[in-house]
Coordinates of N, CA, C and O in Angstrom, one line a residue:
P268 N -8.4 9.5 5.0 CA -8.3 10.9 5.4 C -6.9 11.4 5.6 O -6.6 12.6 5.3
V269 N -6.0 10.6 6.1 CA -4.6 11.0 6.2 C -4.0 11.3 4.9 O -3.2 12.3 4.7
L270 N -4.2 10.5 3.9 CA -3.7 10.7 2.5 C -4.3 12.0 2.0 O -3.6 12.8 1.4
L271 N -5.6 12.2 2.2 CA -6.2 13.4 1.6 C -5.6 14.7 2.3 O -5.3 15.7 1.6
E272 N -5.4 14.6 3.6 CA -4.8 15.8 4.3 C -3.3 16.0 3.8 O -2.9 17.1 3.6
S273 N -2.6 14.9 3.6 CA -1.2 15.0 3.0 C -1.2 15.7 1.7 O -0.4 16.5 1.4
L274 N -2.2 15.3 0.9 CA -2.3 15.9 -0.5 C -2.6 17.3 -0.4 O -2.0 18.2 -1.1
R275 N -3.5 17.7 0.5 CA -3.8 19.1 0.7 C -2.5 19.9 1.1 O -2.3 21.0 0.5
R276 N -1.7 19.4 1.9 CA -0.5 20.1 2.3 C 0.5 20.2 1.2 O 1.4 21.1 1.2
L277 N 0.4 19.2 0.2 CA 1.4 19.2 -0.9 C 1.0 20.1 -2.0 O 1.8 20.3 -3.0
R278 N -0.2 20.6 -2.0 CA -0.7 21.3 -3.2 C 0.2 22.4 -3.7 O 0.5 22.5 -4.9
D279 N 0.8 23.2 -2.8 CA 1.7 24.3 -3.2 C 3.1 23.7 -3.6 O 3.7 24.3 -4.5
R280 N 3.5 22.7 -2.9 CA 4.9 22.1 -3.2 C 4.9 21.3 -4.5 O 5.9 21.2 -5.1
A281 N 3.8 20.6 -4.8 CA 3.7 19.7 -5.9 C 2.3 19.8 -6.5 O 1.5 18.9 -6.4
P282 N 2.1 20.9 -7.3 CA 0.8 21.2 -7.8 C 0.3 20.1 -8.9 O -0.9 20.1 -9.2
S283 N 1.2 19.4 -9.4 CA 0.8 18.4 -10.5 C 0.3 17.1 -9.9 O -0.1 16.2 -10.7
L284 N 0.4 16.9 -8.6 CA 0.0 15.6 -8.0 C -1.5 15.4 -8.2 O -2.3 16.3 -8.1
R285 N -1.8 14.1 -8.5 CA -3.2 13.7 -8.7 C -3.3 12.4 -7.9 O -2.4 11.6 -7.9
L286 N -4.5 12.2 -7.4 CA -4.8 11.0 -6.6 C -6.0 10.2 -7.2 O -7.0 10.9 -7.4
V287 N -5.8 9.0 -7.5 CA -6.8 8.1 -8.0 C -7.1 7.1 -6.9 O -6.2 6.3 -6.5
I288 N -8.3 7.1 -6.4 CA -8.8 6.1 -5.4 C -9.6 5.1 -6.0 O -10.7 5.4 -6.6
V289 N -9.1 3.8 -6.0 CA -9.8 2.7 -6.7 C -10.6 1.9 -5.7 O -10.0 1.5 -4.6
G290 N -11.8 1.6 -6.0 CA -12.6 0.6 -5.2 C -13.8 1.3 -4.6 O -14.0 2.5 -4.7
D291 N -14.6 0.4 -4.0 CA -15.8 0.9 -3.3 C -15.7 0.4 -1.9 O -14.9 -0.5 -1.6
G292 N -16.5 0.9 -1.1 CA -16.5 0.4 0.3 C -17.2 1.4 1.2 O -17.7 2.4 0.7
E293 N -17.3 1.0 2.5 CA -18.1 1.8 3.4 C -17.5 3.2 3.6 O -18.3 4.1 4.1
E294 N -16.3 3.4 3.4 CA -15.6 4.7 3.6 C -15.7 5.7 2.4 O -15.4 6.8 2.5
R295 N -16.2 5.2 1.3 CA -16.2 6.0 0.0 C -16.9 7.3 0.2 O -16.3 8.4 -0.2
E296 N -18.1 7.3 0.7 CA -18.8 8.6 0.8 C -18.2 9.6 1.8 O -18.1 10.8 1.6
R297 N -17.7 9.0 2.9 CA -17.0 9.9 3.8 C -15.7 10.5 3.2 O -15.4 11.6 3.4
L298 N -15.0 9.7 2.4 CA -13.8 10.2 1.7 C -14.2 11.2 0.7 O -13.4 12.2 0.5
R299 N -15.2 11.0 0.0 CA -15.7 12.0 -1.0 C -16.0 13.4 -0.3 O -15.6 14.4 -0.7
A300 N -16.7 13.3 0.9 CA -17.0 14.5 1.6 C -15.8 15.2 2.1 O -15.7 16.4 2.1
E301 N -14.8 14.4 2.6 CA -13.5 15.0 3.1 C -12.8 15.6 1.9 O -12.2 16.7 2.1
T302 N -12.8 15.0 0.7 CA -12.2 15.6 -0.5 C -12.8 16.9 -0.8 O -12.1 17.9 -1.0
T303 N -14.1 17.0 -0.7 CA -14.8 18.3 -1.0 C -14.4 19.3 0.1 O -14.1 20.5 -0.2
R304 N -14.5 18.9 1.4 CA -14.2 19.8 2.5 C -12.8 20.4 2.4 O -12.5 21.6 2.7
L305 N -11.8 19.6 1.9 CA -10.4 20.0 1.8 C -10.2 20.8 0.5 O -9.1 21.2 0.2
G306 N -11.2 20.9 -0.4 CA -11.0 21.6 -1.6 C -10.1 20.8 -2.6 O -9.4 21.5 -3.4
L307 N -10.2 19.5 -2.6 CA -9.4 18.7 -3.5 C -10.1 18.0 -4.6 O -9.6 17.1 -5.3
G308 N -11.3 18.5 -4.9 CA -12.2 17.9 -5.9 C -11.5 17.9 -7.3 O -11.8 17.0 -8.1
D309 N -10.6 18.8 -7.5 CA -10.0 18.9 -8.9 C -8.8 17.9 -9.0 O -8.3 17.7 -10.1
V310 N -8.3 17.4 -7.9 CA -7.1 16.5 -7.9 C -7.3 15.1 -7.5 O -6.4 14.3 -7.6
V311 N -8.5 14.8 -6.9 CA -8.8 13.5 -6.5 C -9.9 12.9 -7.3 O -11.0 13.5 -7.5
H312 N -9.7 11.7 -7.8 CA -10.6 11.0 -8.7 C -11.0 9.7 -8.0 O -10.1 8.9 -7.7
F313 N -12.3 9.4 -7.8 CA -12.8 8.1 -7.3 C -13.2 7.3 -8.5 O -14.1 7.7 -9.2
T314 N -12.6 6.1 -8.7 CA -13.0 5.3 -9.8 C -14.2 4.3 -9.5 O -14.8 3.8 -10.4
G315 N -14.4 4.1 -8.2 CA -15.3 3.0 -7.9 C -14.7 1.6 -8.2 O -13.5 1.5 -8.4
H316 N -15.5 0.6 -8.2 CA -15.0 -0.7 -8.5 C -14.5 -0.8 -9.9 O -15.1 -0.4 -10.8
R317 N -13.3 -1.4 -10.0 CA -12.7 -1.6 -11.4 C -12.2 -3.0 -11.5 O -11.7 -3.6 -10.5
T318 N -12.2 -3.5 -12.7 CA -11.7 -4.8 -13.0 C -10.4 -4.7 -13.8 O -9.8 -5.7 -14.0
D319 N -10.0 -3.5 -14.1 CA -8.8 -3.3 -14.9 C -7.7 -2.7 -14.1 O -7.0 -1.8 -14.6
V320 N -7.5 -3.2 -12.9 CA -6.5 -2.6 -12.0 C -5.1 -2.6 -12.6 O -4.4 -1.7 -12.5
P321 N -4.7 -3.7 -13.3 CA -3.4 -3.7 -13.9 C -3.2 -2.5 -14.9 O -2.1 -1.8 -14.9
A322 N -4.2 -2.1 -15.6 CA -4.1 -0.9 -16.5 C -4.0 0.3 -15.7 O -3.2 1.2 -16.1
L323 N -4.7 0.4 -14.6 CA -4.6 1.6 -13.7 C -3.2 1.7 -13.1 O -2.6 2.8 -13.1
L324 N -2.6 0.6 -12.7 CA -1.3 0.6 -12.1 C -0.3 1.0 -13.2 O 0.7 1.7 -12.9
A325 N -0.5 0.6 -14.4 CA 0.5 1.0 -15.5 C 0.5 2.5 -15.7 O 1.5 3.0 -16.2
E326 N -0.6 3.2 -15.4 CA -0.7 4.6 -15.6 C -0.1 5.4 -14.4 O 0.0 6.6 -14.5
A327 N 0.1 4.7 -13.3 CA 0.5 5.4 -12.0 C 2.0 5.6 -12.0 O 2.8 4.9 -12.6
D328 N 2.4 6.6 -11.2 CA 3.8 6.9 -10.9 C 4.2 6.4 -9.5 O 5.4 6.1 -9.3
V329 N 3.3 6.3 -8.6 CA 3.5 5.9 -7.2 C 2.3 5.2 -6.7 O 1.2 5.5 -7.1
Y330 N 2.5 4.2 -5.8 CA 1.4 3.5 -5.2 C 1.4 3.9 -3.7 O 2.5 3.8 -3.1
V331 N 0.3 4.3 -3.2 CA 0.2 4.7 -1.8 C -0.8 3.9 -1.0 O -1.9 3.7 -1.5
L332 N -0.4 3.3 0.1 CA -1.2 2.5 1.0 C -1.1 3.1 2.4 O -0.3 2.7 3.2
P333 N -2.0 4.0 2.7 CA -2.0 4.7 4.0 C -2.8 4.0 5.1 O -3.5 4.6 5.9
S334 N -2.8 2.7 5.1 CA -3.7 1.9 6.0 C -3.3 2.0 7.4 O -2.2 2.3 7.8
L335 N -4.3 1.8 8.3 CA -4.1 1.8 9.7 C -3.9 0.3 10.2 O -3.4 0.1 11.3
S336 N -4.3 -0.6 9.4 CA -4.3 -2.0 9.7 C -4.2 -2.8 8.5 O -5.0 -2.6 7.5
E337 N -3.3 -3.8 8.4 CA -3.1 -4.7 7.3 C -2.4 -5.9 7.7 O -1.8 -6.0 8.8
G338 N -2.5 -6.9 6.9 CA -1.6 -8.1 7.1 C -0.5 -7.9 6.1 O 0.4 -7.1 6.3
L339 N -0.6 -8.7 5.0 CA 0.3 -8.4 3.8 C -0.6 -8.2 2.7 O -1.1 -9.1 2.0
P340 N -0.8 -6.9 2.3 CA -1.8 -6.6 1.3 C -1.4 -7.0 -0.1 O -0.3 -6.6 -0.6
M341 N -2.3 -7.7 -0.8 CA -2.0 -8.1 -2.1 C -1.9 -6.9 -3.1 O -1.1 -7.0 -4.0
A342 N -2.7 -5.9 -2.8 CA -2.6 -4.7 -3.7 C -1.2 -4.1 -3.7 O -0.7 -3.7 -4.7
L343 N -0.6 -4.1 -2.5 CA 0.8 -3.6 -2.4 C 1.8 -4.4 -3.2 O 2.6 -3.9 -4.0
L344 N 1.6 -5.7 -3.1 CA 2.5 -6.7 -3.9 C 2.3 -6.5 -5.4 O 3.2 -6.5 -6.2
E345 N 1.0 -6.3 -5.8 CA 0.7 -6.1 -7.2 C 1.4 -4.9 -7.7 O 2.0 -4.8 -8.8
A346 N 1.3 -3.8 -6.9 CA 2.0 -2.5 -7.3 C 3.5 -2.7 -7.4 O 4.1 -2.2 -8.4
M347 N 4.1 -3.4 -6.5 CA 5.5 -3.6 -6.5 C 5.9 -4.5 -7.8 O 6.9 -4.3 -8.4
S348 N 5.0 -5.5 -8.1 CA 5.3 -6.4 -9.2 C 5.4 -5.7 -10.5 O 6.0 -6.2 -11.4
V349 N 4.7 -4.6 -10.6 CA 4.7 -3.8 -11.9 C 5.7 -2.7 -11.9 O 5.7 -1.9 -12.8
G350 N 6.5 -2.6 -10.8 CA 7.5 -1.6 -10.8 C 7.1 -0.2 -10.3 O 7.7 0.8 -10.7
L351 N 6.2 -0.2 -9.4 CA 5.8 1.1 -8.8 C 6.5 1.3 -7.4 O 6.5 0.4 -6.6
P352 N 7.1 2.5 -7.2 CA 7.6 2.8 -5.9 C 6.4 2.9 -5.0 O 5.3 3.3 -5.4
V353 N 6.6 2.6 -3.7 CA 5.5 2.6 -2.8 C 5.7 3.5 -1.6 O 6.9 3.7 -1.2
V354 N 4.6 4.1 -1.1 CA 4.6 4.8 0.2 C 3.5 4.1 0.9 O 2.4 4.1 0.5
A355 N 3.9 3.4 2.0 CA 2.9 2.6 2.8 C 3.1 2.8 4.3 O 4.2 3.0 4.8
S356 N 2.0 2.6 5.0 CA 2.1 2.6 6.5 C 2.8 1.4 7.0 O 2.7 0.3 6.5
A357 N 3.5 1.6 8.1 CA 4.2 0.5 8.8 C 3.2 -0.3 9.6 O 3.2 -0.2 10.9
V358 N 2.4 -1.1 9.0 CA 1.5 -1.9 9.7 C 1.6 -3.4 9.2 O 2.0 -3.6 8.0
G359 N 1.3 -4.3 10.0 CA 1.3 -5.7 9.6 C 2.7 -6.1 9.0 O 3.7 -5.7 9.6
D360 N 2.7 -6.8 7.9 CA 3.9 -7.3 7.2 C 4.4 -6.3 6.2 O 5.4 -6.6 5.5
V361 N 3.9 -5.1 6.1 CA 4.3 -4.1 5.2 C 5.8 -3.7 5.3 O 6.5 -3.7 4.3
P362 N 6.3 -3.4 6.5 CA 7.7 -3.1 6.6 C 8.6 -4.2 6.1 O 9.7 -3.8 5.5
G363 N 8.3 -5.4 6.3 CA 9.2 -6.5 5.7 C 9.1 -6.7 4.2 O 10.0 -7.2 3.6
A364 N 8.0 -6.2 3.6 CA 7.7 -6.4 2.2 C 8.4 -5.2 1.4 O 8.6 -5.4 0.2
V365 N 8.6 -4.1 2.0 CA 9.0 -2.9 1.3 C 10.4 -2.5 1.8 O 10.6 -1.8 2.8
P366 N 11.5 -2.9 1.0 CA 12.8 -2.5 1.4 C 13.0 -1.0 1.2 O 12.3 -0.4 0.3
P367 N 13.9 -0.4 1.9 CA 14.1 1.1 1.8 C 14.4 1.6 0.4 O 14.0 2.7 0.0
E368 N 15.0 0.8 -0.4 CA 15.3 1.2 -1.8 C 14.1 1.1 -2.7 O 14.1 1.6 -3.8
A369 N 13.0 0.5 -2.2 CA 11.8 0.4 -3.1 C 10.7 1.3 -2.7 O 9.6 1.4 -3.4
G370 N 10.8 2.1 -1.6 CA 9.8 3.0 -1.3 C 10.0 3.5 0.2 O 11.0 3.3 0.8
F371 N 8.9 4.1 0.7 CA 8.9 4.6 2.0 C 7.9 4.0 2.9 O 6.7 3.8 2.4
V372 N 8.3 3.5 4.1 CA 7.3 3.0 5.0 C 7.2 4.1 6.1 O 8.2 4.4 6.7
V373 N 6.0 4.6 6.3 CA 5.8 5.7 7.2 C 4.9 5.3 8.4 O 4.1 4.3 8.3
P374 N 4.9 6.0 9.5 CA 4.1 5.7 10.6 C 2.6 5.8 10.3 O 2.2 6.7 9.6
P375 N 1.8 4.8 10.7 CA 0.4 4.9 10.3 C -0.3 6.1 11.0 O 0.0 6.4 12.1
G376 N -1.2 6.7 10.2 CA -2.0 7.8 10.8 C -1.4 9.1 10.9 O -2.0 10.0 11.4
E377 N -0.1 9.2 10.4 CA 0.6 10.5 10.5 C 0.7 11.2 9.2 O 1.2 10.6 8.2
V378 N 0.2 12.4 9.1 CA 0.1 13.2 7.9 C 1.5 13.6 7.4 O 1.8 13.4 6.2
E379 N 2.3 14.2 8.2 CA 3.5 14.8 7.8 C 4.5 13.8 7.1 O 5.1 14.1 6.1
P380 N 4.8 12.7 7.8 CA 5.7 11.7 7.1 C 5.2 11.2 5.8 O 6.0 11.1 4.8
L381 N 3.9 11.0 5.6 CA 3.3 10.6 4.4 C 3.5 11.8 3.3 O 3.9 11.5 2.2
A382 N 3.2 13.0 3.7 CA 3.4 14.1 2.8 C 4.8 14.3 2.4 O 5.1 14.6 1.2
E383 N 5.8 14.1 3.3 CA 7.2 14.2 3.0 C 7.7 13.2 2.0 O 8.4 13.5 1.0
A384 N 7.2 12.0 2.2 CA 7.6 10.9 1.3 C 7.0 11.2 -0.1 O 7.7 11.0 -1.1
L385 N 5.8 11.6 -0.2 CA 5.2 12.0 -1.5 C 5.9 13.2 -2.2 O 6.1 13.2 -3.4
T386 N 6.4 14.1 -1.3 CA 7.1 15.3 -1.8 C 8.4 14.8 -2.5 O 8.8 15.3 -3.6
V387 N 9.1 14.0 -1.8 CA 10.4 13.4 -2.3 C 10.2 12.8 -3.7 O 10.9 13.0 -4.7
L388 N 9.2 11.9 -3.8 CA 8.9 11.2 -5.0 C 8.4 12.1 -6.1 O 8.7 11.9 -7.3
A389 N 7.6 13.1 -5.8 CA 7.1 14.0 -6.8 C 8.2 14.9 -7.4 O 8.2 15.2 -8.6
A390 N 9.2 15.2 -6.6 CA 10.3 16.0 -7.0 C 11.4 15.3 -7.8 O 12.3 16.0 -8.3
A391 N 11.4 14.0 -7.7 CA 12.6 13.3 -8.3 C 12.2 12.1 -9.1 O 12.1 11.0 -8.7
P392 N 11.9 12.4 -10.4 CA 11.5 11.3 -11.3 C 12.5 10.2 -11.4 O 12.2 9.0 -11.6
E393 N 13.8 10.5 -11.4 CA 14.8 9.5 -11.5 C 14.8 8.6 -10.3 O 15.0 7.4 -10.4
R394 N 14.6 9.2 -9.1 CA 14.5 8.4 -7.9 C 13.3 7.5 -7.9 O 13.3 6.3 -7.5
R395 N 12.2 8.0 -8.4 CA 10.9 7.3 -8.5 C 11.2 6.0 -9.4 O 10.8 4.9 -9.1
A396 N 11.8 6.3 -10.5 CA 12.1 5.1 -11.4 C 13.0 4.1 -10.8 O 12.8 2.9 -10.9
A397 N 14.1 4.6 -10.1 CA 15.0 3.6 -9.4 C 14.2 2.8 -8.3 O 14.4 1.6 -8.2
M398 N 13.4 3.5 -7.6 CA 12.6 2.8 -6.5 C 11.7 1.8 -7.1 O 11.4 0.8 -6.6
G399 N 11.1 2.2 -8.3 CA 10.2 1.3 -9.0 C 10.9 0.0 -9.4 O 10.3 -1.1 -9.2
R400 N 12.1 0.2 -9.9 CA 12.9 -1.0 -10.3 C 13.2 -1.9 -9.1 O 13.1 -3.1 -9.2
A401 N 13.6 -1.2 -8.0 CA 13.9 -1.9 -6.8 C 12.7 -2.6 -6.2 O 12.8 -3.8 -5.7
A402 N 11.5 -2.0 -6.4 CA 10.3 -2.7 -5.9 C 10.0 -3.9 -6.7 O 9.7 -5.0 -6.2
R403 N 10.1 -3.8 -8.0 CA 9.9 -5.0 -8.9 C 10.9 -6.1 -8.6 O 10.6 -7.3 -8.5
D404 N 12.2 -5.7 -8.4 CA 13.2 -6.7 -8.0 C 12.9 -7.4 -6.7 O 13.1 -8.6 -6.5
A405 N 12.5 -6.6 -5.7 CA 12.2 -7.1 -4.4 C 11.0 -8.1 -4.4 O 11.1 -9.1 -3.8
F406 N 10.0 -7.7 -5.2 CA 8.9 -8.6 -5.4 C 9.4 -9.9 -6.0 O 9.0 -11.0 -5.6
G407 N 10.2 -9.8 -7.0 CA 10.7 -11.0 -7.7 C 11.5 -11.9 -6.8 O 11.4 -13.1 -6.9
R408 N 12.3 -11.3 -6.0 CA 13.2 -12.1 -5.0 C 12.3 -12.8 -3.9 O 12.6 -13.9 -3.6
R409 N 11.4 -12.0 -3.4 CA 10.7 -12.5 -2.2 C 9.4 -13.2 -2.5 O 8.9 -14.0 -1.7
M410 N 8.8 -13.0 -3.6 CA 7.5 -13.5 -3.9 C 7.5 -14.5 -5.1 O 6.6 -14.5 -5.9
T411 N 8.4 -15.4 -5.1 CA 8.5 -16.4 -6.2 C 7.4 -17.4 -5.9 O 7.0 -17.6 -4.8
P412 N 7.0 -18.2 -7.0 CA 6.0 -19.2 -6.7 C 6.5 -20.2 -5.7 O 5.7 -20.7 -4.9
A413 N 7.8 -20.6 -5.7 CA 8.3 -21.5 -4.7 C 8.1 -20.9 -3.3 O 7.8 -21.7 -2.3
R414 N 8.4 -19.7 -3.1 CA 8.2 -19.0 -1.8 C 6.8 -19.0 -1.3 O 6.5 -19.3 -0.2
W415 N 5.9 -18.7 -2.3 CA 4.4 -18.7 -1.9 C 4.0 -20.1 -1.5 O 3.3 -20.3 -0.5
A416 N 4.5 -21.1 -2.2 CA 4.2 -22.5 -1.9 C 4.7 -22.9 -0.5 O 4.0 -23.5 0.3
E417 N 5.9 -22.5 -0.2 CA 6.5 -22.7 1.0 C 5.7 -22.1 2.2 O 5.5 -22.7 3.2
R418 N 5.3 -20.8 2.0 CA 4.6 -20.1 3.0 C 3.2 -20.7 3.2 O 2.7 -20.9 4.3
T419 N 2.6 -21.1 2.1 CA 1.2 -21.7 2.2 C 1.3 -23.0 2.9 O 0.5 -23.3 3.8
T420 N 2.3 -23.8 2.6 CA 2.5 -25.1 3.3 C 2.7 -24.9 4.7 O 2.2 -25.7 5.6
A421 N 3.5 -23.9 5.1 CA 3.8 -23.7 6.5 C 2.5 -23.3 7.3 O 2.3 -23.8 8.4
I422 N 1.7 -22.5 6.6 CA 0.5 -22.1 7.3 C -0.4 -23.3 7.4 O -1.0 -23.5 8.5
Y423 N -0.5 -24.1 6.4 CA -1.3 -25.3 6.4 C -0.9 -26.2 7.6 O -1.7 -26.7 8.4
H424 N 0.4 -26.4 7.7 CA 0.9 -27.3 8.8 C 0.6 -26.7 10.2 O 0.3 -27.4 11.1
D425 N 0.8 -25.4 10.3 CA 0.4 -24.7 11.6 C -1.0 -24.9 11.9 O -1.4 -25.2 13.1
V426 N -1.9 -24.7 11.0 CA -3.3 -24.9 11.2 C -3.7 -26.3 11.6 O -4.4 -26.6 12.5
M427 N -3.1 -27.2 10.9 CA -3.4 -28.6 11.1 C -2.8 -29.1 12.5 O -3.4 -29.8 13.2
A428 N -1.7 -28.5 12.9 CA -1.1 -28.8 14.2 C -2.0 -28.3 15.3 O -2.2 -29.0 16.3
E429 N -2.6 -27.2 15.1 CA -3.6 -26.6 16.1 C -4.8 -27.4 16.2 O -5.4 -27.5 17.3
R430 N -5.2 -28.1 15.2 CA -6.5 -28.9 15.2 C -6.3 -30.3 15.6 O -7.2 -31.1 15.7
S431 N -5.0 -30.7 15.7 CA -4.7 -32.1 16.0 C -5.2 -32.5 17.4 O -5.0 -31.8 18.3
P432 N -5.9 -33.7 17.4 CA -6.4 -34.1 18.8 C -5.2 -34.5 19.7 O -5.4 -34.7 20.9
H433 N -4.0 -34.7 19.1 CA -2.8 -35.1 19.9 C -2.0 -33.9 20.4 O -1.0 -34.0 21.0
R434 N -2.5 -32.7 20.1 CA -1.8 -31.5 20.5 C -2.0 -31.3 22.0 O -3.1 -31.4 22.5
R435 N -0.9 -31.0 22.6 CA -0.9 -30.8 24.0 C -0.9 -29.3 24.3 O -0.1 -28.6 23.7
T436 N -1.6 -28.9 25.3 CA -1.5 -27.5 25.7 C -0.7 -27.5 27.0 O -0.9 -28.2 27.9
V437 N 0.3 -26.6 26.9 CA 1.2 -26.5 28.0 C 0.8 -25.2 28.8 O 0.7 -24.1 28.2
L438 N 0.5 -25.4 30.0 CA 0.0 -24.3 30.9 C 1.3 -23.7 31.5 O 2.2 -24.4 31.9
P439 N 1.2 -22.4 31.7 CA 2.4 -21.7 32.3 C 2.5 -22.0 33.8 O 1.6 -22.5 34.4

């Protein structure tokens, strides 16, 4: 709903903006109703479940993740890996994954900062392209196979340490 309201506010400033919402879920019908209520039926397209997400990302100019709660979303990383600038909520590990040169991290649930970030990107194709390159570079630096293996191993060790019968609990 925050993204839809942001888009409504941008209509006059950036009339060429289009939003594609990919996926199914329990919020889909509510978002469709909100789209209709805001008069955005001509600019918002719901694709439903898709298996060709890489092709959809290749057609996009910007990736937007207006979540209220996340860990480290794979969809965000996928978008960065193909060179899309991102606008995402500052939740979970998102702020650490998106450097300032690769996109905008905005407060969760706030319409105006999201709308402003989209306005900047809509008005500046060169900046969008530069941010997309920076997103791809940041993904390449931070998300190498060795780094994934390192992180997975660390998680494994943490979990195993918690389950160890020799683990001591220290009371305050």
